Tab-separated table of C-alpha atoms in Angstrom:
chain	number	residue	atom	x	y	z
A	12	MET	CA	114.061	69.612	41.402
A	13	TYR	CA	111.922	72.713	41.879
A	14	GLU	CA	114.272	74.828	39.770
A	15	ARG	CA	114.067	72.240	36.983
A	16	LEU	CA	110.278	72.378	37.179
A	17	ARG	CA	110.323	76.181	36.880
A	18	LYS	CA	112.713	76.142	33.936
A	19	LEU	CA	110.611	73.547	32.144
A	20	ARG	CA	107.437	75.597	32.640
A	21	ILE	CA	109.131	78.718	31.317
A	22	SER	CA	110.573	76.866	28.319
A	23	LYS	CA	107.065	75.638	27.477
A	24	ASN	CA	105.750	79.216	27.766
A	25	ILE	CA	103.154	78.267	30.387
A	26	SER	CA	102.041	80.833	32.948
A	27	LEU	CA	101.888	80.316	36.691
A	28	GLN	CA	98.127	80.823	36.524
A	29	ASP	CA	97.748	78.181	33.831
A	30	MET	CA	99.707	75.684	35.941
A	31	ALA	CA	97.643	76.573	39.001
A	32	GLU	CA	94.435	75.907	37.085
A	33	THR	CA	95.819	72.612	35.779
A	34	LEU	CA	96.443	71.436	39.336
A	35	GLY	CA	93.156	72.779	40.674
A	36	LEU	CA	94.806	75.507	42.725
A	37	LYS	CA	93.024	78.783	43.303
A	38	THR	CA	95.884	81.180	42.601
A	39	ALA	CA	99.106	81.454	40.639
A	40	GLY	CA	100.813	82.054	43.987
A	41	GLY	CA	99.758	78.599	45.092
A	42	TYR	CA	101.657	77.073	42.209
A	43	LEU	CA	104.587	79.460	42.674
A	44	ARG	CA	104.974	78.149	46.235
A	45	ILE	CA	105.426	74.661	44.749
A	46	GLU	CA	108.134	75.891	42.358
A	47	THR	CA	109.980	77.652	45.168
A	48	GLY	CA	109.781	74.604	47.425
A	49	GLU	CA	107.692	76.401	50.042
A	50	ASN	CA	104.913	73.855	49.412
A	51	LYS	CA	105.672	70.252	48.544
A	52	LEU	CA	104.899	68.840	45.139
A	53	LYS	CA	102.243	66.163	45.562
A	54	ALA	CA	102.542	62.857	43.734
A	55	GLU	CA	98.976	63.266	42.480
A	56	HIS	CA	100.061	66.406	40.617
A	57	LEU	CA	102.756	64.673	38.579
A	58	PRO	CA	100.465	63.109	35.935
A	59	LEU	CA	98.696	66.460	35.474
A	60	ILE	CA	101.988	68.293	35.084
A	61	ALA	CA	103.286	65.686	32.623
A	62	LYS	CA	100.156	66.049	30.505
A	63	LYS	CA	100.388	69.849	30.573
A	64	PHE	CA	104.025	69.685	29.466
A	65	GLU	CA	103.137	67.109	26.775
A	66	MET	CA	105.417	64.512	28.348
A	67	THR	CA	104.902	61.021	29.636
A	68	LEU	CA	105.028	60.589	33.381
A	69	GLU	CA	108.274	58.662	32.973
A	70	GLU	CA	109.839	61.507	30.966
A	71	LEU	CA	108.809	64.058	33.573
A	72	MET	CA	110.134	61.952	36.439
A	73	ALA	CA	113.444	61.388	34.655
A	74	PHE	CA	113.714	65.124	33.999
A	75	LEU	CA	112.860	66.197	37.549
A	76	PHE	CA	114.770	63.444	39.352
A	77	PRO	CA	117.657	62.470	37.056
A	78	ASP	CA	119.750	61.040	39.905
A	79	LYS	CA	116.885	59.016	41.352
A	80	ILE	CA	115.653	57.115	38.303
A	81	ASP	CA	117.349	53.846	37.490
A	82	GLU	CA	117.648	53.779	33.716
A	83	TYR	CA	116.980	50.046	33.724
A	84	SER	CA	113.832	50.091	35.848
A	85	THR	CA	110.435	49.930	34.211
A	86	PHE	CA	106.923	50.551	35.396
A	87	ASP	CA	104.223	48.019	34.682
A	88	GLU	CA	101.026	50.063	34.415
A	89	LYS	CA	98.813	46.985	34.721
A	90	THR	CA	100.169	45.852	38.067
A	91	GLN	CA	101.605	49.221	39.093
A	92	THR	CA	104.879	47.677	40.185
A	93	THR	CA	108.440	48.261	39.192
A	94	ALA	CA	110.361	45.519	37.520
């Protein structure tokens, strides 16, 4: 998952520092530690990352966790439940 995140960032031509700022981190190294798996990716960061990459949250999740997303499941934003 972390390698996929790194490759996506590079393909979008976004710097480590830019990602750090997007997530409210103080340094590029702070974000780099997320990409290397040294620090865990927080769920609260996912919407910010999706927006930065110009993706929906669903697209980002499917990209990062292709084996974990059931292609038939949906997310109801109003009730915040899966159907």
